[in-house]
GROMACS .gro file of C-alpha atoms in nm:
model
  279
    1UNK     CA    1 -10.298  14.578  -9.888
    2UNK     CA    2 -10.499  14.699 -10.135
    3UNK     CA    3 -10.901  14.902 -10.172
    4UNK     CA    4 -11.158  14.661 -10.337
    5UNK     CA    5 -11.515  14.701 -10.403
    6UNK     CA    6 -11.781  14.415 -10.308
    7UNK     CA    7 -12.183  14.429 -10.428
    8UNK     CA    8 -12.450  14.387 -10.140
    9UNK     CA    9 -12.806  14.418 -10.247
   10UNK     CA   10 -12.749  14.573 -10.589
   11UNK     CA   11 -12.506  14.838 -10.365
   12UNK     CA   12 -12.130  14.878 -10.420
   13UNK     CA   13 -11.938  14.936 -10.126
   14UNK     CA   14 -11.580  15.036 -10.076
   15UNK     CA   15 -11.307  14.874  -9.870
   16UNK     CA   16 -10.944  14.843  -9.749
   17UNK     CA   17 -10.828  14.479  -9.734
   18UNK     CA   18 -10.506  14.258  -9.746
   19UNK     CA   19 -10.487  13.849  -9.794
   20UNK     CA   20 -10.423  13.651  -9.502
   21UNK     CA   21 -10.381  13.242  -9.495
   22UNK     CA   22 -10.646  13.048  -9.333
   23UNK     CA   23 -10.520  12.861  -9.027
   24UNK     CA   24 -10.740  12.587  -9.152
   25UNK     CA   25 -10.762  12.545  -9.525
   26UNK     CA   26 -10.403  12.738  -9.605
   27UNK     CA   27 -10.618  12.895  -9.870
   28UNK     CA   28 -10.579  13.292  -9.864
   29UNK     CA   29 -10.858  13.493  -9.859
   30UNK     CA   30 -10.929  13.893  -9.764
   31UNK     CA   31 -10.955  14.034  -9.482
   32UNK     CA   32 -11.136  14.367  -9.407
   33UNK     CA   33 -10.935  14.627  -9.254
   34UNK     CA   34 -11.178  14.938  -9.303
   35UNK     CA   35 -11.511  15.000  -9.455
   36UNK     CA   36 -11.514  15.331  -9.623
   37UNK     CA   37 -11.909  15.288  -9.745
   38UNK     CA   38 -12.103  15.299 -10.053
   39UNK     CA   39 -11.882  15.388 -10.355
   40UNK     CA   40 -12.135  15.634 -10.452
   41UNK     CA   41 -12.174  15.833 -10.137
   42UNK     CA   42 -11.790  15.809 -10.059
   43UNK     CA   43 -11.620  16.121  -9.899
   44UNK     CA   44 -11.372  16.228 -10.170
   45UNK     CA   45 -11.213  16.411  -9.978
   46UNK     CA   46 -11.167  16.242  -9.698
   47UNK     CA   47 -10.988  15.998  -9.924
   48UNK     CA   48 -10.817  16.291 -10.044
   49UNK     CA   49 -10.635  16.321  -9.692
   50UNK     CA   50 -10.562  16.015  -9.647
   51UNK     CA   51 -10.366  15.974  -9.983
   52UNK     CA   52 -10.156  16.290  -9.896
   53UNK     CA   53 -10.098  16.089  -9.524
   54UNK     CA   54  -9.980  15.786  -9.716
   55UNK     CA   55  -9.779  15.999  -9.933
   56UNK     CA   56  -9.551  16.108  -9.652
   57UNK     CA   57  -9.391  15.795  -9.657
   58UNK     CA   58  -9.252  15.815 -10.054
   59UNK     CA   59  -8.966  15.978 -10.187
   60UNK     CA   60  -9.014  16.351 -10.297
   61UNK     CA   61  -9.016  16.254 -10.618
   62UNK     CA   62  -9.273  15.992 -10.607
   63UNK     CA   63  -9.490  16.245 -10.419
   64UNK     CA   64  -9.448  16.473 -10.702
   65UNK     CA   65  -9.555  16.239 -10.923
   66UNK     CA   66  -9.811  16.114 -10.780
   67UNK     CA   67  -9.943  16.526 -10.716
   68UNK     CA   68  -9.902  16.543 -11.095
   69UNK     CA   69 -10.064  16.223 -11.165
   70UNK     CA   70 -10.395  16.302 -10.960
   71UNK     CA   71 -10.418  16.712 -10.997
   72UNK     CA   72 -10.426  16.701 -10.658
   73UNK     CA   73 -10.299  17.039 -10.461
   74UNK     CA   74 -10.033  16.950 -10.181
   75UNK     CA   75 -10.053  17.141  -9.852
   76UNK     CA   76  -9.684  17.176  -9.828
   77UNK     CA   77  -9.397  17.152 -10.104
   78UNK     CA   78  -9.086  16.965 -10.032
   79UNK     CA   79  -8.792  17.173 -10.047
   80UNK     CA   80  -8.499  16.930  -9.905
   81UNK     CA   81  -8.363  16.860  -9.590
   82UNK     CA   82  -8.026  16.948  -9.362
   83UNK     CA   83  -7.830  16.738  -9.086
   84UNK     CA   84  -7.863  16.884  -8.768
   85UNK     CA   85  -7.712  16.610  -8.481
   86UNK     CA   86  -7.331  16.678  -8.516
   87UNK     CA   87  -7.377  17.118  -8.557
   88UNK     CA   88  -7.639  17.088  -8.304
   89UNK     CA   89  -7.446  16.927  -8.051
   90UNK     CA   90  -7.063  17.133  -8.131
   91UNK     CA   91  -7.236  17.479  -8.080
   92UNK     CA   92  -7.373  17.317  -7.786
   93UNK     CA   93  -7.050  17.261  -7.675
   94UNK     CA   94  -6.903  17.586  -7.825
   95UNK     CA   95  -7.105  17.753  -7.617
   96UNK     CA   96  -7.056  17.523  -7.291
   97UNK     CA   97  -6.715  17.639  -7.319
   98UNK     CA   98  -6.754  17.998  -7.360
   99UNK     CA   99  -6.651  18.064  -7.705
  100UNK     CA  100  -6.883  18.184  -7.829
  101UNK     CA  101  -6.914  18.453  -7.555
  102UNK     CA  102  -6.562  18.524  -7.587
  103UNK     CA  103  -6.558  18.542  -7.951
  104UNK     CA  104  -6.839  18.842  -7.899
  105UNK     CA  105  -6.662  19.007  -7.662
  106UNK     CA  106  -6.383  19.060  -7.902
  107UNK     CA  107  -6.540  19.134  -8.186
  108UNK     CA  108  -6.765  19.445  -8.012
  109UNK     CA  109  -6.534  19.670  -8.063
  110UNK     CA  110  -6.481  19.576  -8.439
  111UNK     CA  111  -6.817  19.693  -8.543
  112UNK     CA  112  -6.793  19.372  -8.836
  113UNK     CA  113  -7.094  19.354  -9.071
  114UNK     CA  114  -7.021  19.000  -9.125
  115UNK     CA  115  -7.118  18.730  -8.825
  116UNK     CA  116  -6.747  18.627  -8.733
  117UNK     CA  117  -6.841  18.454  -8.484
  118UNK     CA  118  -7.104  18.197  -8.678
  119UNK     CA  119  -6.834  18.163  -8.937
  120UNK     CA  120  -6.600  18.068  -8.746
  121UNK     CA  121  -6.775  17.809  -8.610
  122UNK     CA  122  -6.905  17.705  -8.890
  123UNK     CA  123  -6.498  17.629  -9.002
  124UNK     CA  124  -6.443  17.412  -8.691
  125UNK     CA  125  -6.764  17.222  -8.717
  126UNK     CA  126  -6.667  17.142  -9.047
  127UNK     CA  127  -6.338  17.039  -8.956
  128UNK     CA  128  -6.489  16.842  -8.705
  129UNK     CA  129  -6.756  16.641  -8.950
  130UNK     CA  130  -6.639  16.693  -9.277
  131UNK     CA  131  -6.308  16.832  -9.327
  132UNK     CA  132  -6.264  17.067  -9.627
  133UNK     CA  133  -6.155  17.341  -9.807
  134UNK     CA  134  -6.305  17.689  -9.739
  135UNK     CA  135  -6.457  17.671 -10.100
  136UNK     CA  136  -6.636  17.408 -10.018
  137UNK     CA  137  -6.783  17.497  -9.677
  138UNK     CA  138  -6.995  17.759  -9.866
  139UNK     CA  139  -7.196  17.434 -10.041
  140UNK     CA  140  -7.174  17.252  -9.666
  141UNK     CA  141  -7.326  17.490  -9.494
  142UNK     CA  142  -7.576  17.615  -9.760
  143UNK     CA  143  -7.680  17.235  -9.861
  144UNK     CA  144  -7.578  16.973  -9.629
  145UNK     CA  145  -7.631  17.102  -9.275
  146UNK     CA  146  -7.811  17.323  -9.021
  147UNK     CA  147  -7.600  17.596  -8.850
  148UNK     CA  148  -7.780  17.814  -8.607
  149UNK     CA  149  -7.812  18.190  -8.771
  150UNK     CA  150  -7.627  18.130  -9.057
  151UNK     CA  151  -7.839  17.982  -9.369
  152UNK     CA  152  -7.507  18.022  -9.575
  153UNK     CA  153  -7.118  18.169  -9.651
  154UNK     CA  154  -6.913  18.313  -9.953
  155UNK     CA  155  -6.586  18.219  -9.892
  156UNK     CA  156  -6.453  18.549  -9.888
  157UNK     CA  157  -6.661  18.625  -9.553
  158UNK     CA  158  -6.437  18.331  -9.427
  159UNK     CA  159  -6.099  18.449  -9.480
  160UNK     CA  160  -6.191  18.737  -9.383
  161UNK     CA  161  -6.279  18.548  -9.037
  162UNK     CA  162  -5.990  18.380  -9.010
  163UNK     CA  163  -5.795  18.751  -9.030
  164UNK     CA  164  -5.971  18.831  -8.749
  165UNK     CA  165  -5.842  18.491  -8.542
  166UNK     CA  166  -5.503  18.560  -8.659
  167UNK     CA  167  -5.545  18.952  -8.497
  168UNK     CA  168  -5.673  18.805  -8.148
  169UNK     CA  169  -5.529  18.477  -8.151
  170UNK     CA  170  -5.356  18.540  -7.763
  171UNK     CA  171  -5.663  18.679  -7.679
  172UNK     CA  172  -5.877  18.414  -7.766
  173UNK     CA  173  -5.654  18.143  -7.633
  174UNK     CA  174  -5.595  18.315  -7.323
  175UNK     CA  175  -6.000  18.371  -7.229
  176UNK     CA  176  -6.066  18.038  -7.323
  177UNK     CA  177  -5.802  17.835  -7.126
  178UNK     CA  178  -5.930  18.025  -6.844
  179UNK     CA  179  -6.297  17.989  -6.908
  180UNK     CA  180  -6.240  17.569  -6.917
  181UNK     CA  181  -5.987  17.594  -6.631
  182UNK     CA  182  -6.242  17.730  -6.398
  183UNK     CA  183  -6.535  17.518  -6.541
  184UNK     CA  184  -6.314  17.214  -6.477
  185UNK     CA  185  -6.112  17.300  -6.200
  186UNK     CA  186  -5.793  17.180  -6.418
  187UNK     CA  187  -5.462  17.140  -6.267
  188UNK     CA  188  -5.253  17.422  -6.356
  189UNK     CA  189  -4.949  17.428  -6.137
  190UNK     CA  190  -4.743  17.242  -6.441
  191UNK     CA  191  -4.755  17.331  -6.828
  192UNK     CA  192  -4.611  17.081  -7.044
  193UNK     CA  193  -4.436  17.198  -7.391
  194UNK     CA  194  -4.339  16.994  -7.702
  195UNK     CA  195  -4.314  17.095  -8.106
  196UNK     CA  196  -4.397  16.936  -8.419
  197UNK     CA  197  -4.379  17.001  -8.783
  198UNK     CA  198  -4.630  17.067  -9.035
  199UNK     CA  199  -4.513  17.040  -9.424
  200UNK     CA  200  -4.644  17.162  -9.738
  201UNK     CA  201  -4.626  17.015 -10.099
  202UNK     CA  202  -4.497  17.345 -10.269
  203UNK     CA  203  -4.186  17.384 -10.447
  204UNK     CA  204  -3.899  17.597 -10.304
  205UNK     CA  205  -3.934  17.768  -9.974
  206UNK     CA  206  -4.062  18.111  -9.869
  207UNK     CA  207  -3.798  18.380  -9.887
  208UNK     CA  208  -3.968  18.565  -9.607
  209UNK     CA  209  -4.197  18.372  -9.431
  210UNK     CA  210  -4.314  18.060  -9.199
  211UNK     CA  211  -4.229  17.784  -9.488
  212UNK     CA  212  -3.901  17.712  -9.481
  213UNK     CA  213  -3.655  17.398  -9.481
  214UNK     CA  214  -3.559  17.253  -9.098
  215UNK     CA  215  -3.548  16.922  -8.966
  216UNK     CA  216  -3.864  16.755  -9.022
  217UNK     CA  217  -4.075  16.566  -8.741
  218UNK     CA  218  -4.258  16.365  -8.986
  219UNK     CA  219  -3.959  16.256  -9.219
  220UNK     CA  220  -4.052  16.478  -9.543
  221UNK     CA  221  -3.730  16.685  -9.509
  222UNK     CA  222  -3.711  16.839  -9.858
  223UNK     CA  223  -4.045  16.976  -9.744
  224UNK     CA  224  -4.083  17.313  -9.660
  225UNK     CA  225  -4.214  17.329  -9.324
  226UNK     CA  226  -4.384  17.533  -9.051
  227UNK     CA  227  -4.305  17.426  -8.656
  228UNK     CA  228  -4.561  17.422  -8.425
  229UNK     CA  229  -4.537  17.424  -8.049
  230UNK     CA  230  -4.858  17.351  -7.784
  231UNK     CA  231  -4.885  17.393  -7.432
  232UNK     CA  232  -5.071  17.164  -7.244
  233UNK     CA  233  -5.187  17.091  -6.868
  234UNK     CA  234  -5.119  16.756  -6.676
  235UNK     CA  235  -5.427  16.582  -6.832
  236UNK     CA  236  -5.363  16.692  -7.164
  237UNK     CA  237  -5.588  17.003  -7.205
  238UNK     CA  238  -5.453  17.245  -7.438
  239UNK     CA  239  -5.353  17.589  -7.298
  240UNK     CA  240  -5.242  17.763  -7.600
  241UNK     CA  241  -5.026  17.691  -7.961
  242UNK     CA  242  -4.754  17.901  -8.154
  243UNK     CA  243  -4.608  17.875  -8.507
  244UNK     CA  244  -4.298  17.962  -8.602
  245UNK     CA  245  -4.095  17.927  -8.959
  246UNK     CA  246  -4.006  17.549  -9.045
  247UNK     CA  247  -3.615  17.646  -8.969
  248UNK     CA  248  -3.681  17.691  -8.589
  249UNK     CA  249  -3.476  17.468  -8.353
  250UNK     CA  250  -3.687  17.371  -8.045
  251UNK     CA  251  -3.396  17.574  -7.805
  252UNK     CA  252  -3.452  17.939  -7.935
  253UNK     CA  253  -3.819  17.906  -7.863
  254UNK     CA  254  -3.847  17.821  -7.495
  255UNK     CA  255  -3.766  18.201  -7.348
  256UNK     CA  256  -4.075  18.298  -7.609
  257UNK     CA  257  -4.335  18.066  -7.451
  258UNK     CA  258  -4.202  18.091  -7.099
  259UNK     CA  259  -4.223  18.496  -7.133
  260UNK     CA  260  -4.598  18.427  -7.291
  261UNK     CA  261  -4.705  18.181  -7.052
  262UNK     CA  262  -4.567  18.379  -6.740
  263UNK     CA  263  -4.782  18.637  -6.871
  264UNK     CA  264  -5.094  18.421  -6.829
  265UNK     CA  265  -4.967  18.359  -6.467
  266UNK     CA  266  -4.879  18.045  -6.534
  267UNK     CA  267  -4.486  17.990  -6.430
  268UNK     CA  268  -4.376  17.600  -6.441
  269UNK     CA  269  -4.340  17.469  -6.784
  270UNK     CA  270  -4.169  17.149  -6.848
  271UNK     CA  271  -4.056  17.149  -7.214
  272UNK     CA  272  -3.989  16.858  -7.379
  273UNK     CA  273  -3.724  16.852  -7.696
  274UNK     CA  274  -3.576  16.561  -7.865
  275UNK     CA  275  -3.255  16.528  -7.657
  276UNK     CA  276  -3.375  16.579  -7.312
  277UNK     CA  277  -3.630  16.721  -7.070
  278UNK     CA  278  -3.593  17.069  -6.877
  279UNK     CA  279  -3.769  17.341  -6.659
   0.00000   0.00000   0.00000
């Protein structure tokens, strides 16, 4: 497709064409897509929008280029562009479920200056889509995707989010199960209960603390280790989690997350360990 000029009567005129084979001959020759009229009564500008509509279709920096090239002024400037599908749709979701109403609830009282609640999600979306390190969600959520009231994060506003989930942690877990298990009508007469480990690569073991040496679920044993229990209903949807130092034997936790769970109201759990099964 190209613009060609053709002479009629001494008078140039302007037009859009591309070359298309004759049926007949096999010879190509133009076709006229659009007249635009005499070259020297053309409407510049005119022609002006319609290179800016073409333009659309280039890459920003062909467009600049091509602004440069022509010292033509743009009507808009092309700052860059953010995923929206997989954030759109988890807050969606997030707040389907409740969370986020429960996560407000919570925090009222806190008076934070800092929107918990957006950063928060903002850690499990990322979890969700593109798993990384806090540091790192401050250039994911500032360059790479769109997140509802919250153009960006410094990583310190994070952690101190995630102080604030380790301060209402029952809480949370507690308004959500029963937000889903009245949305779904789930099946809460039985709880099942079962642990795993969760190691770290670090040297040594804490003195006082979660990471410590025990027998190891996922056969890293000179790994020090954190155990990690979750409750869940008949069809599998979680009702809450605990974590306990990586020296915990699955027997000395079952009166803690019977005496939690009773006070949720719910009083038949099943727990699972690695010799047997028992009520």
């Amino acid at each position: 497709m190209y613009v060609r000029t053709v002479t009629s009567k001494g008078i140039q005129y302007a037009q859009l064409a591309h070359n298309v084979r004759d049926p007949k001959t096999g010879q190509p020759r133009a076709q006229v897509l659009y007249t635009f009229g005499r070259v020297d009564q053309l409407d510049l500008d005119a022609l002006r929008r319609l290179v800016r509509s073409i333009a659309r279709f280039l890459p920003p920096d062909e467009q600049a280029q091509l602004q440069k090239d022509l010292g033509m002024e743009w009507p808009f400037r092309y700052l860059g562009s953010l995923k929206l599908g997989g954030t759109w749709l988890l807050d969606g979701l997030w707040r389907r479920l409740g969370i986020q109403k429960t996560l407000q609830r919570l925090l009222k009282a806190r008076h934070y200056q800092t929107p918990i609640e957006r950063l928060l999600f903002a850690m499990v979306a990322n979890r969700a889509l593109a798993p990384s390190s806090e540091l790192a969600i401050e250039k994911w959520v500032a360059q790479d995707v769109y997140i509802d009231q919250l153009p960006a994060v410094e990583v310190h506003q994070l952690y101190r989010a995630m102080d604030f989930l380790l301060e209402a942690a029952e809480a949370i877990q507690r308004e959500v199960f029963w937000t889903l298990a009245n949305l779904f009508n789930l099946e809460v007469d039985v709880i099942f209960f079962d642990t795993t480990t969760a190691y770290f690569e670090i040297e040594g073991e804490d003195a006082d603390g979660l990471r410590r040496w025990g027998h190891s679920a996922d056969d890293h044993p000179k790994m020090a280790q954190v155990v990690i229990g979750l409750a869940v209903t008949r069809d599998g949807i979680p009702v809450r989690c605990w974590v306990w130092p990586g020296n915990t034997g699955d027997q000395n936790v079952v009166a803690e997350v019977k005496r939690d769970l009773n006070g949720w109201k719910l009083n038949r759990v099943v727990v699972r360990d690695r010799a047997s099964v028992y009520q």
